[in-house]
Short mmCIF file of C-alpha atoms and ligand atoms in Angstrom, two decimals:
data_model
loop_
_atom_site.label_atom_id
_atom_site.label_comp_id
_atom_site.label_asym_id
_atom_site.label_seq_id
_atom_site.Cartn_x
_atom_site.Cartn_y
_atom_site.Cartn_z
CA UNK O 1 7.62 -25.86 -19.80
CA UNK O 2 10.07 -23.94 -22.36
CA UNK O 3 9.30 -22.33 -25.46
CA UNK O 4 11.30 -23.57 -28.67
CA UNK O 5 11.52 -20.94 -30.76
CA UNK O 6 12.04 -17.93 -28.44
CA UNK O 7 8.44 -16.28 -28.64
CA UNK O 8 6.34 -15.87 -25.31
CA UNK O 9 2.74 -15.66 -25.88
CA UNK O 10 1.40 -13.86 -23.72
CA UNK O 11 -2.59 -14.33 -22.82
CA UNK O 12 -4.39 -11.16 -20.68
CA UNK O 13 -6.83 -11.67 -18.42
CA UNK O 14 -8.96 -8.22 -18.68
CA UNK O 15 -8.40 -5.16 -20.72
CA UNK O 16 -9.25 -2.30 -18.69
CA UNK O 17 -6.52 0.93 -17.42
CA UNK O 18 -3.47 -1.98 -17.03
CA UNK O 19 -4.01 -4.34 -19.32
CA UNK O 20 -4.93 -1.93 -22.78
CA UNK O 21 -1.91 -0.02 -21.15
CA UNK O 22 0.16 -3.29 -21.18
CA UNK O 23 -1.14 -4.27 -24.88
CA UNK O 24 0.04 -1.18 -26.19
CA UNK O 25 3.30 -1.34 -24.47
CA UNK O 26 4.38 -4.61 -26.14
CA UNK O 27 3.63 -3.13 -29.86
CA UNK O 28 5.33 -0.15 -29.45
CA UNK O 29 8.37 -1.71 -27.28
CA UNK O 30 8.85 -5.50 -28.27
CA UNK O 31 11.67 -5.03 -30.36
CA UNK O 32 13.64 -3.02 -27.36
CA UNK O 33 12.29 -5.96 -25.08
CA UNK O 34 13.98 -8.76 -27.87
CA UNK O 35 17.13 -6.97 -28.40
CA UNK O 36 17.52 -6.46 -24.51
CA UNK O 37 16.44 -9.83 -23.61
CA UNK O 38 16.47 -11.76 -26.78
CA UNK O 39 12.61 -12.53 -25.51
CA UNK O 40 10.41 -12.28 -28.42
CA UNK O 41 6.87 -10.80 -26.51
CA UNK O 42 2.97 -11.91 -28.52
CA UNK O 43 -0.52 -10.73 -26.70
CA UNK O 44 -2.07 -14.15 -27.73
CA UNK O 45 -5.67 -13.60 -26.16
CA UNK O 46 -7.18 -11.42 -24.60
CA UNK O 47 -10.10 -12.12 -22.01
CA UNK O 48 -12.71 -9.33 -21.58
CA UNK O 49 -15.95 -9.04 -19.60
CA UNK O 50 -18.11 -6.73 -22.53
CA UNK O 51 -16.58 -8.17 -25.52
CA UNK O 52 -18.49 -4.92 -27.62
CA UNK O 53 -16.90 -2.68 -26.01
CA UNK O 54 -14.41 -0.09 -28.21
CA UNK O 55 -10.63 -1.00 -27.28
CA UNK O 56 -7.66 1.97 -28.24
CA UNK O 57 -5.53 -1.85 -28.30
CA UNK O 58 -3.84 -2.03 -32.05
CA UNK O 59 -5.59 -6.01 -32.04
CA UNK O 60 -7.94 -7.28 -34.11
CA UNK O 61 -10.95 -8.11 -32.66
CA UNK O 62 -10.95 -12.21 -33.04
CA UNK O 63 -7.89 -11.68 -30.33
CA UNK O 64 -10.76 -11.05 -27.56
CA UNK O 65 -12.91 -13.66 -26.01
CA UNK O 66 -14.94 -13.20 -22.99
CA UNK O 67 -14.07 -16.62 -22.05
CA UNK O 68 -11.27 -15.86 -19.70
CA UNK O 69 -10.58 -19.95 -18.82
CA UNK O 70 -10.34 -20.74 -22.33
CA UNK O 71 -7.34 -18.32 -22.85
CA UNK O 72 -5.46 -19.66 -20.00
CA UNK O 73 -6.37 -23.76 -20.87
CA UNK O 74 -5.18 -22.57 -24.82
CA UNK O 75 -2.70 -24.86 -24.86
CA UNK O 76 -0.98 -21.70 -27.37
CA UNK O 77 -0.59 -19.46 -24.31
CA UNK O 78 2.75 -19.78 -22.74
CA UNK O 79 2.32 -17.15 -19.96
CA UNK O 80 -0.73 -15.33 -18.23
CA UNK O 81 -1.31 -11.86 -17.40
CA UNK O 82 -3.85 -11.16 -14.77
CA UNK O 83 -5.66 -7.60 -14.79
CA UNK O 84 -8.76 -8.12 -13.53
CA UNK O 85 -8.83 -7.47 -10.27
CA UNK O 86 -10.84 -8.84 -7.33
CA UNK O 87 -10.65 -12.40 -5.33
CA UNK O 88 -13.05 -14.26 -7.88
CA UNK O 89 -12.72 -15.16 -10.73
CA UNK O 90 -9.14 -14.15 -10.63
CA UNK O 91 -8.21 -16.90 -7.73
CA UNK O 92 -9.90 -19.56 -10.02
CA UNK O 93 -7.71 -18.61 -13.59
CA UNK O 94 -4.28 -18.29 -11.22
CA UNK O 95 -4.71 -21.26 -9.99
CA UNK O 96 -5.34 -22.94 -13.30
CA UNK O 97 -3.02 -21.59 -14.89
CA UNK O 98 -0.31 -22.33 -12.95
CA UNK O 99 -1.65 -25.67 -12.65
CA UNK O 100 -0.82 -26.27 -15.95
CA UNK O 101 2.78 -24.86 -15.57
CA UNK O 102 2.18 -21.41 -17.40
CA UNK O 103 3.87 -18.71 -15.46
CA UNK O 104 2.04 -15.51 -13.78
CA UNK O 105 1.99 -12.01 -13.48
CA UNK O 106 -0.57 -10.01 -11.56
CA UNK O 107 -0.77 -6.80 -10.12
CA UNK O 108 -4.10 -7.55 -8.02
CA UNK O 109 -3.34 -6.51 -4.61
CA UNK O 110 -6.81 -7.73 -3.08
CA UNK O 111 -6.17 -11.33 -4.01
CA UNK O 112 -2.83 -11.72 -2.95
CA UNK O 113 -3.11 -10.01 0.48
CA UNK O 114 -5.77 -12.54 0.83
CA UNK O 115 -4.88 -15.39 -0.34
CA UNK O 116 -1.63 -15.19 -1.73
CA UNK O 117 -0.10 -18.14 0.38
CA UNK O 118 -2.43 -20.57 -1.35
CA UNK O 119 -1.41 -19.19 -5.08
CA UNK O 120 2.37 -19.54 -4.37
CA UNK O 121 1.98 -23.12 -3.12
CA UNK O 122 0.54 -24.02 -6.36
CA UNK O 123 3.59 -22.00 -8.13
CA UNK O 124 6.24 -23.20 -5.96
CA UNK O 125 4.70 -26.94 -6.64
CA UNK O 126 4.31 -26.43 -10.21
CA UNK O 127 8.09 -24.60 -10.52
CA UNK O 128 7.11 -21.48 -12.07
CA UNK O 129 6.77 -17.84 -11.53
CA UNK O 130 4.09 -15.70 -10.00
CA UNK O 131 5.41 -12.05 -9.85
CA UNK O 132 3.35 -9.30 -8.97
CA UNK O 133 5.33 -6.09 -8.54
CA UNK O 134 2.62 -3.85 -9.88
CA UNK O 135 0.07 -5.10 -6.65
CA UNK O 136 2.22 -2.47 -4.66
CA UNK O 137 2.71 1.21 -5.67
CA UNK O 138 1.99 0.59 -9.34
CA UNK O 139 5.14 1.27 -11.19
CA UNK O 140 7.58 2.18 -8.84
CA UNK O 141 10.01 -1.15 -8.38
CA UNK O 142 9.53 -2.11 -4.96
CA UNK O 143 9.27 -6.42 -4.78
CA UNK O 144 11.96 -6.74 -6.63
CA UNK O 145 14.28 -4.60 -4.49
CA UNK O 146 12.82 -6.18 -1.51
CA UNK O 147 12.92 -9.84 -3.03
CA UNK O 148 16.16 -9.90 -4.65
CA UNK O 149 18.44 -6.67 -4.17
CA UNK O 150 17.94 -7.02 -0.72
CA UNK O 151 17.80 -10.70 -0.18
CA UNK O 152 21.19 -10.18 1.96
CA UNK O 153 20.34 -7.68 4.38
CA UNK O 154 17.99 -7.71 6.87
CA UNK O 155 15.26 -5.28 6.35
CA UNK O 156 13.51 -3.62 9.68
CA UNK O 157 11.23 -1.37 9.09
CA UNK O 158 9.35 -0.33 5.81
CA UNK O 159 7.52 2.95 5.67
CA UNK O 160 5.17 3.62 2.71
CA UNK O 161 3.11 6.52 1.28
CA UNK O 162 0.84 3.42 -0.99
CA UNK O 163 -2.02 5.50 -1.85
CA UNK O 164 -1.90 8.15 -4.10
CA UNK O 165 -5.96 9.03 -3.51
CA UNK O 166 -5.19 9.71 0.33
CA UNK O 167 -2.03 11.32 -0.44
CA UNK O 168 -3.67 13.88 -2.96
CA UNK O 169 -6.17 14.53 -0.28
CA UNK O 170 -3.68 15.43 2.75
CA UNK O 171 -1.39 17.99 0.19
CA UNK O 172 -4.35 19.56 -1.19
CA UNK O 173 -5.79 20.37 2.71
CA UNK O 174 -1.92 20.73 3.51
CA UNK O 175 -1.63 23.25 0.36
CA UNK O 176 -4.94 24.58 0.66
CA UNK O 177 -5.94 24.50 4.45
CA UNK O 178 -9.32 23.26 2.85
CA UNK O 179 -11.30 20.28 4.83
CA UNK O 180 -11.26 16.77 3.71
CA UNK O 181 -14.64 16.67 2.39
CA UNK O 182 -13.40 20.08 0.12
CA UNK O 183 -10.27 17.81 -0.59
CA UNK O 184 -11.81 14.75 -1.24
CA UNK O 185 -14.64 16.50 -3.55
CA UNK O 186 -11.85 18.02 -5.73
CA UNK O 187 -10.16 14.81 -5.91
CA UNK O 188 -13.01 12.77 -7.24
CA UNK O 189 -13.45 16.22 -9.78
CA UNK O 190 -10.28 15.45 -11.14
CA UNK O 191 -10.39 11.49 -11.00
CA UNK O 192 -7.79 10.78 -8.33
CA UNK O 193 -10.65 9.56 -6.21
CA UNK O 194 -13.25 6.92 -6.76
CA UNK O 195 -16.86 8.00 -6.50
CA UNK O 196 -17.23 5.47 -3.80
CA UNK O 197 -13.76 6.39 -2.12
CA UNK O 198 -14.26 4.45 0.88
CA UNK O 199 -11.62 1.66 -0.22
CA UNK O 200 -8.96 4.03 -0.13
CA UNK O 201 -10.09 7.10 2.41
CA UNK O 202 -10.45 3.67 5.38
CA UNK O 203 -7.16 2.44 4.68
CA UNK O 204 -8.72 -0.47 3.05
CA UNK O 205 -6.67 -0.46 -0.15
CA UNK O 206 -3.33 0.94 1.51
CA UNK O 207 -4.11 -2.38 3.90
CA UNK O 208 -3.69 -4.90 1.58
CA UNK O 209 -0.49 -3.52 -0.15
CA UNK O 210 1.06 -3.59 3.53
CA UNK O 211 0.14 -7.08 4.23
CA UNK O 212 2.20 -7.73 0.85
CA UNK O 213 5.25 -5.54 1.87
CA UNK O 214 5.61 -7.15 5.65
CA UNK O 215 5.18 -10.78 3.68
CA UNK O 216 7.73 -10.07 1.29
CA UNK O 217 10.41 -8.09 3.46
CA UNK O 218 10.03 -10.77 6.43
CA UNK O 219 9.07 -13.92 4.78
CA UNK O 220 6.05 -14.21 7.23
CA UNK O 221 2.39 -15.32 6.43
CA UNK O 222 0.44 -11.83 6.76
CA UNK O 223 -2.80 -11.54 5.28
CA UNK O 224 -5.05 -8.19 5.09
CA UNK O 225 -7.02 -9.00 7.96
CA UNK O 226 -3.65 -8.36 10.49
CA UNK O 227 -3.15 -5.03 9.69
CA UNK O 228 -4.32 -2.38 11.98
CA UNK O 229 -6.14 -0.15 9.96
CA UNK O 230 -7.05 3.88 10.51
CA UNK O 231 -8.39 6.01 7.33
CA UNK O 232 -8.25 9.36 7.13
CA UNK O 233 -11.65 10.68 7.74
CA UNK O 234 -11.03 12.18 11.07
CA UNK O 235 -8.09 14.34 9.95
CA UNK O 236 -8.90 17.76 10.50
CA UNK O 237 -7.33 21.04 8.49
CA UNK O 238 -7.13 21.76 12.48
CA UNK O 239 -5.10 18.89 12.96
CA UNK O 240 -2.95 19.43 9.52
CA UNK O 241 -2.22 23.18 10.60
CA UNK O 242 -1.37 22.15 14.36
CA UNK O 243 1.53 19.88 12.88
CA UNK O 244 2.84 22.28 10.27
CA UNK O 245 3.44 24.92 13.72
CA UNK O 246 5.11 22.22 14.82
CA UNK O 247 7.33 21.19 11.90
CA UNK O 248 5.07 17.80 10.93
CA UNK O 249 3.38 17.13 8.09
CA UNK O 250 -0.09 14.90 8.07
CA UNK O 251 0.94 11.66 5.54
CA UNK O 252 -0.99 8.16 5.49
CA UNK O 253 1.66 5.71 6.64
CA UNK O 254 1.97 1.92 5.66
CA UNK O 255 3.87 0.43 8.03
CA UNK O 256 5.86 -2.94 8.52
CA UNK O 257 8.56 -3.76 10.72
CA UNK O 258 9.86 -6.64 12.10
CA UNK O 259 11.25 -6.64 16.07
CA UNK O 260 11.81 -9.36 18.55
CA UNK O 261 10.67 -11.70 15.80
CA UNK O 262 7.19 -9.98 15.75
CA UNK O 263 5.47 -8.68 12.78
CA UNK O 264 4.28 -4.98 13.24
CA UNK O 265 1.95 -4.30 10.51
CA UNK O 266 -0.57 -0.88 10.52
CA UNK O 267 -1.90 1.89 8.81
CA UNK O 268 -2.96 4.84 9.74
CA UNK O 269 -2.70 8.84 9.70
CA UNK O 270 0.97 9.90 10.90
CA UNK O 271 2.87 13.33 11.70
CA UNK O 272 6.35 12.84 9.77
CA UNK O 273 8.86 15.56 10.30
CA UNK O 274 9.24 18.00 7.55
CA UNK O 275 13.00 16.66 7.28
CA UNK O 276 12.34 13.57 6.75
CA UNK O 277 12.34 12.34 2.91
CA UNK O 278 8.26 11.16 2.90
CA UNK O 279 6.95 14.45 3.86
CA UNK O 280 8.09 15.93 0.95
CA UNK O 281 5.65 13.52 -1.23
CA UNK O 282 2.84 15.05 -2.53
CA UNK O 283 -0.29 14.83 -4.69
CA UNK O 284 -1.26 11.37 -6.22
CA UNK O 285 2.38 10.40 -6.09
CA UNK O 286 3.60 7.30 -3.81
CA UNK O 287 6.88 6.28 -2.18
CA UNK O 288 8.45 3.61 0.26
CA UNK O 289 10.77 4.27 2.94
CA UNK O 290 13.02 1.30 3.66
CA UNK O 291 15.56 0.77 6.76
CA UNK O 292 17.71 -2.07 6.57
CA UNK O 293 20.64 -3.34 8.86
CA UNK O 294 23.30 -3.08 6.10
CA UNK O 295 22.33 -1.06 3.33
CA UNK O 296 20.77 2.12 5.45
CA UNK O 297 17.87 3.69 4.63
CA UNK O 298 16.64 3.92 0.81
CA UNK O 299 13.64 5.23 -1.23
CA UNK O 300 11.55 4.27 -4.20
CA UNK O 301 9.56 7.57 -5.59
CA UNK O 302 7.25 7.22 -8.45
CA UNK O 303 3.75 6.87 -9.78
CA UNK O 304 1.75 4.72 -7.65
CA UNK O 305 -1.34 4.39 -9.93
CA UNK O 306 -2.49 4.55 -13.58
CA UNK O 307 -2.59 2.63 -16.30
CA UNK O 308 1.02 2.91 -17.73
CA UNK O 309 3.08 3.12 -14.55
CA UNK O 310 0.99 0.11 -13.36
CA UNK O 311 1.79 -2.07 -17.34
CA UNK O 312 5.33 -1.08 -16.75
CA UNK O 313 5.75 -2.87 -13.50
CA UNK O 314 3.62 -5.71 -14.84
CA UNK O 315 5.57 -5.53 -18.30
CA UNK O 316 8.61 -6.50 -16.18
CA UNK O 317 7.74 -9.28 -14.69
CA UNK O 318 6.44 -10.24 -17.92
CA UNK O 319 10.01 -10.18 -19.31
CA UNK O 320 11.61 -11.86 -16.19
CA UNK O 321 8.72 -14.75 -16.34
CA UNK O 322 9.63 -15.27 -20.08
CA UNK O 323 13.11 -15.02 -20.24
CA UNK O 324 13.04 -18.33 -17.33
CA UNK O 325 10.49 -19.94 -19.85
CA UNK O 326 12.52 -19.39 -22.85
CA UNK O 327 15.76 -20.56 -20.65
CA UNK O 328 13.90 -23.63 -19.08
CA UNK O 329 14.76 -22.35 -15.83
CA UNK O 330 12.93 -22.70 -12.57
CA UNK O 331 10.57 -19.90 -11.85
CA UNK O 332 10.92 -17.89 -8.77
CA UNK O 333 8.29 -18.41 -6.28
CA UNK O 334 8.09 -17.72 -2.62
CA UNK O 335 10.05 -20.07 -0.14
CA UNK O 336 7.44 -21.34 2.61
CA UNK O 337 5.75 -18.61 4.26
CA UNK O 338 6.52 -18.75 8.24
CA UNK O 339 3.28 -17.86 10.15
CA UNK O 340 5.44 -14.88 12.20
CA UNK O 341 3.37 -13.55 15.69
CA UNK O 342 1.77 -10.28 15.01
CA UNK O 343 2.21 -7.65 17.33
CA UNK O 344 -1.12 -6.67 18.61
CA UNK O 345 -1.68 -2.84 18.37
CA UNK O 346 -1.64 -1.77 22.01
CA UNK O 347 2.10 -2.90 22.18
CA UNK O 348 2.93 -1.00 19.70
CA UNK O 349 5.10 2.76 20.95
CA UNK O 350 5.56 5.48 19.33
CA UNK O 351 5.75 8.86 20.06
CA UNK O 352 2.13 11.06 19.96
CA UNK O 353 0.25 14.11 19.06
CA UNK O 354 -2.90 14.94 20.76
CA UNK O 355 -5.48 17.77 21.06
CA UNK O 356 -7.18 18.74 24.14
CA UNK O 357 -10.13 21.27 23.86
CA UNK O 358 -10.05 22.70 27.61
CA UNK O 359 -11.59 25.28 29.79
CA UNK O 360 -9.08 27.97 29.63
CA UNK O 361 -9.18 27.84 34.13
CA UNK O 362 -5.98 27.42 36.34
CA UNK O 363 -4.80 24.08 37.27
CA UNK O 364 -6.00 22.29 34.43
CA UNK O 365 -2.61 21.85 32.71
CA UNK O 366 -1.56 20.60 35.93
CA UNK O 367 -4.29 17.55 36.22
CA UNK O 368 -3.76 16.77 32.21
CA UNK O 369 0.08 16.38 33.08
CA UNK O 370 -0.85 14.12 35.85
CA UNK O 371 -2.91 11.87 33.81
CA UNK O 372 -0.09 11.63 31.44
CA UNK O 373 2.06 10.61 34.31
CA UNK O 374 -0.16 7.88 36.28
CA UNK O 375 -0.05 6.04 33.03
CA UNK O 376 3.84 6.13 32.46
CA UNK O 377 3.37 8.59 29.31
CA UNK O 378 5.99 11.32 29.13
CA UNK O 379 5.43 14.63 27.78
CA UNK O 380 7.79 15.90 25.16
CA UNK O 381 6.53 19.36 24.06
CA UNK O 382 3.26 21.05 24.50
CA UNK O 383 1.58 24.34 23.01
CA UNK O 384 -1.33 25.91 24.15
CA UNK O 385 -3.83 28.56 22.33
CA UNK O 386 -6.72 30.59 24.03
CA UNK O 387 -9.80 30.38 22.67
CA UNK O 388 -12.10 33.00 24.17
CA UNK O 389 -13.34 31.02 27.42
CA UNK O 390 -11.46 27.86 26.16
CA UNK O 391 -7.93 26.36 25.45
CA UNK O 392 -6.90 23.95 23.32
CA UNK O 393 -3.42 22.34 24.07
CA UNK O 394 -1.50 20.33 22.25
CA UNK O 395 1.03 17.50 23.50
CA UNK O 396 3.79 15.76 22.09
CA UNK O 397 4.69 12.39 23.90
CA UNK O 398 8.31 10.87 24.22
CA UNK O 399 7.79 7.37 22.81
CA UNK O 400 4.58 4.91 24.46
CA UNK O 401 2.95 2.04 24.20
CA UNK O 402 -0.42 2.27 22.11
CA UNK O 403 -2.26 0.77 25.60
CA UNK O 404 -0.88 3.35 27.91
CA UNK O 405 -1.77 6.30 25.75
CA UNK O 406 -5.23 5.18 25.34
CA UNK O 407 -5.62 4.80 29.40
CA UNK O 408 -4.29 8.49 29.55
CA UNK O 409 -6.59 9.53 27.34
CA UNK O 410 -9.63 7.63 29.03
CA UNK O 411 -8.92 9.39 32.26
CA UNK O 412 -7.75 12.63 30.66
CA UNK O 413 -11.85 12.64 28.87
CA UNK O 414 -13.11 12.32 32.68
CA UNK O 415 -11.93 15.76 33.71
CA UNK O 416 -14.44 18.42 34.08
CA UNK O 417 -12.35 21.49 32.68
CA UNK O 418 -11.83 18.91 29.55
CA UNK O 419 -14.09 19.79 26.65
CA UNK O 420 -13.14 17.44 24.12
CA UNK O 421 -10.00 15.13 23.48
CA UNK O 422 -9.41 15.89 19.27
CA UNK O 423 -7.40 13.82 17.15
CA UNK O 424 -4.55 11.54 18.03
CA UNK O 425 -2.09 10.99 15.80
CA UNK O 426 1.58 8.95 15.84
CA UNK O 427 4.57 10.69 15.30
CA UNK O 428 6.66 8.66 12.89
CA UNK O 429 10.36 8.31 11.48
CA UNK O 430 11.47 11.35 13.69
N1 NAP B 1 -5.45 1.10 -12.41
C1 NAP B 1 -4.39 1.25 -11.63
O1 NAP B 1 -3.84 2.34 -11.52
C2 NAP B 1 -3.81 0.07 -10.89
C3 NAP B 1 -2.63 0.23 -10.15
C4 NAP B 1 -2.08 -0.88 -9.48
C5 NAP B 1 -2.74 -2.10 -9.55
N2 NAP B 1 -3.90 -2.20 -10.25
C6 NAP B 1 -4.56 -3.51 -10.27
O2 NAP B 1 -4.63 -3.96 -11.62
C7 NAP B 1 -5.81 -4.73 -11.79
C8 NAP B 1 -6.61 -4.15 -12.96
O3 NAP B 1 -6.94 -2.82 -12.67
P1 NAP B 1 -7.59 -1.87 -13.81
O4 NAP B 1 -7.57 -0.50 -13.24
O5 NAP B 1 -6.97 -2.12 -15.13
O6 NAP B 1 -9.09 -2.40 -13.81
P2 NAP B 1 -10.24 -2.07 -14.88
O7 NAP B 1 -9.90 -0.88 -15.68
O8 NAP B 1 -11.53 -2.14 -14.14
O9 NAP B 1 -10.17 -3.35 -15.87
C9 NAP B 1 -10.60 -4.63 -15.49
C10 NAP B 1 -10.70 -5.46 -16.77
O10 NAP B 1 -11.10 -6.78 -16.40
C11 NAP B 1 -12.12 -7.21 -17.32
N3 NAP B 1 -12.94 -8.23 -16.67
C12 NAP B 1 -13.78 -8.09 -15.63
N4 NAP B 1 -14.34 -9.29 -15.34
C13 NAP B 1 -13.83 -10.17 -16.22
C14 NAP B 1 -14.03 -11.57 -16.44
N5 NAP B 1 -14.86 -12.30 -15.68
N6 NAP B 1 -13.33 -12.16 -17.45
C15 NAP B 1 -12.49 -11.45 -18.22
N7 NAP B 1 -12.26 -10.12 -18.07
C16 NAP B 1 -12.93 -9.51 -17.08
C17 NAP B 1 -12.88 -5.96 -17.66
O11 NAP B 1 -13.54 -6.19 -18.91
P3 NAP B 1 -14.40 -5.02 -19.64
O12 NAP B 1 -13.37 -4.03 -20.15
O13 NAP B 1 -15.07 -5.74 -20.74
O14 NAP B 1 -15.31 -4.45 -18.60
C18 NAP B 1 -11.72 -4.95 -17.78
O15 NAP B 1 -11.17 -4.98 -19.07
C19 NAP B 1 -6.54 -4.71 -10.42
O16 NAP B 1 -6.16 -5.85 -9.68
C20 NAP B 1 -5.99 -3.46 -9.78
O17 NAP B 1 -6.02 -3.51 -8.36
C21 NAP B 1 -4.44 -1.17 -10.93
#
């Protein structure tokens, strides 16, 4: 499908924080887009759930329908925008739109880390484009890097800060030495956290965006449900002031990396080193760490989340999907989607930082260190502070496998003089 007469019309799919943001953005910046691009942008329709509800969108109001399949069947729409959210009906208007040969854009990281395999069948069949760069870290440009600057290289290992919610919570109990449940209170005050945070505090949210990073930097089939997933509930100011002494800080990690032609994919709670380049980003702000073979390590810094960060990643694909259609050329979909084996957590090594509450008596340090041992696991460092009767020592592994560490701690529990075995948390990118 091409456009004669240079003019994309655009139809939206919802009107909420990204799309009104997106609306906007095309009245106040479609000249700049047409004398960049020579694209000429039009919000055609726009597809609403409460059509009565007061827009700030400079449209007039027979522009809205709340009939969303009627905007993308309008045979007057050239391209859809999806900014609704959720699996259904979003899966349903995708699909039928690019059914009909009208390009994509979406930024809803739920469906595609679902089902995405399923939506770029249909695009690859139908030869156009279904770009979603604002489903991961909202505006900062991440899928294109990944997809096109880097289609030479071989990438190994992504590293992501993908939440700004979480990441607001760790600097404010970093900043603060206040708990998470102070932290996460202030943060729902000031609207970086949902009232039902749960989503984003499990790792839910950050999940999904790493199933789409480890399918886009390895080509593989990943879908939510493979990613290990730890929130960051248990994270104690304990735990957070423990790794500061020890030159860490506390940062929720998405993680993909390809080894051995296995797909490691996880999140969870991590100590980074103070030196290296994520621990210095804070509040609601995101970033992604990449490593690749040729190009060496690089990183994307930016707003992860809000309504313009998130229309200006969408408001580029918008351009790149329009200029093809205006062109006639073949939109860009994803090659066929390898089903790569996914490296089960307890193979996973890394290095670790655990807390062991202890009976402050001789000899104990002495049976801890042979648990460690039986099991393979190597100390690398190791502090210990009195507490009145007790002791609570803190251990640094070399690197382990996920299995072993977990049989030291089993056995390590078992000990009489052992009061309690706190938080365990991997040391990453040192
Ligand atoms: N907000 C962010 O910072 C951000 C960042 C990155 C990615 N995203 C993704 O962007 C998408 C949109 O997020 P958002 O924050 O803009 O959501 P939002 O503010 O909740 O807006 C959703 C919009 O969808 C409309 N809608 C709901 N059901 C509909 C239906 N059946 N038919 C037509 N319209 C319907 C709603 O209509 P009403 O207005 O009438 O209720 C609303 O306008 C999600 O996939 C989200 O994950 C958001």
């Amino acid at each position: 499908m091409a456009v004669a007469d240079g003019v994309v019309r655009v139809g939206v799919l919802g009107c909420g924080h990204v799309g009104s943001a997106l609306v906007r953005m095309v009245f106040e910046h479609g000249d700049l887009i047409e004398a960049r691009t020579g694209v000429r942008l039009e919000i055609g329709r726009v597809a609403v759930h409460n059509l009565s509800r007061e827009r700030d969108v400079p449209l007039p109001a027979d522009r809205f329908t709340n009939d969303a399949e009627s905007v993308v069947l309008d045979p007057d729409i050239d391209l859809v925008v999806e900014v609704i959210g959720g699996i259904e009906p979003a899966r349903g208007l995708i699909t039928a739109a690019l059914a009909k040969g009208k390009p994509v854009v979406t930024a809803n990281k739920e469906l595609l880390a679902n089902v995405g395999k399923e939506l770029f069948e249909v695009a690859n069949a139908n030869g156009v484009d279904l770009l979603f760069e604002a489903s991961v870290a909202g505006g900062i440009p991440i899928m294109r890097p990944l997809r096109e600057s880097l289609a030479g290289d071989r990438i190994r290992r992504v590293l992501g800060i993908v939440n700004g919610t979480t990441n607001y919570i760790l600097s404010s109990m970093s900043e603060s030495g206040v708990s998470f449940q102070t932290a996460l209170a202030e943060a729902q005050t000031l609207g970086y956290a949902e009232r039902d945070p749960t989503a984003d505090v499990e790792g839910f949210d950050a999940a999904a965006k790493a199933a789409i990073i480890a399918t886009i930097a390895f080509d593989a089939r990943v879908v939510a449900g493979d990613v290990y997933r730890e929130g960051i509930v248990d994270v104690s100011d304990t735990d957070i002031a423990s790794a500061r002494d020890l030159g860490f800080v506390v940062k929720l990690l998405a993680i993909a990396e390809e080894e051995d032609g296995q797909i490691g994919v996880r999140v969870h709670p991590a100590m980074v080193p103070i030196t290296h380049p994520l621990a210095s980003v804070n509040g609601s702000f995101n970033a992604l760490f990449i490593e690749a073979d040729a190009a060496g390590e690089l990183m994307f810094y930016g707003r992860g989340a809000g309504g313009d960060p998130t229309a200006s990643a969408v408001i580029g694909d918008v351009v790149d999907a329009a200029s093809n259609l205006v062109h006639a050329r073949r939109g860009a979909s994803l090659g066929p989607l390898e089903r790569k084996p996914i490296r089960p957590i307890d193979e996973v090594e890394s290095s670790f930082y655990l807390a062991v509450e202890v009976d402050d008596e001789p000899g104990v340090l002495a049976k801890i260190a042979d648990r460690f041992g039986r099991h393979g696991v190597s100390i690398q460092s190791m502090q210990q502070h009195g507490l009145g009767g007790d002791a609570r020592i803190t251990f640094i592994t070399h690197r382990a496998r996920e299995a072993d560490l977990r049989a030291t701690i089993n056995e390590i529990r078992e000990l009489d003089e052992v009061r309690r075995v706190g938080s365990v948390l991997r040391v990453v990118g040192d």
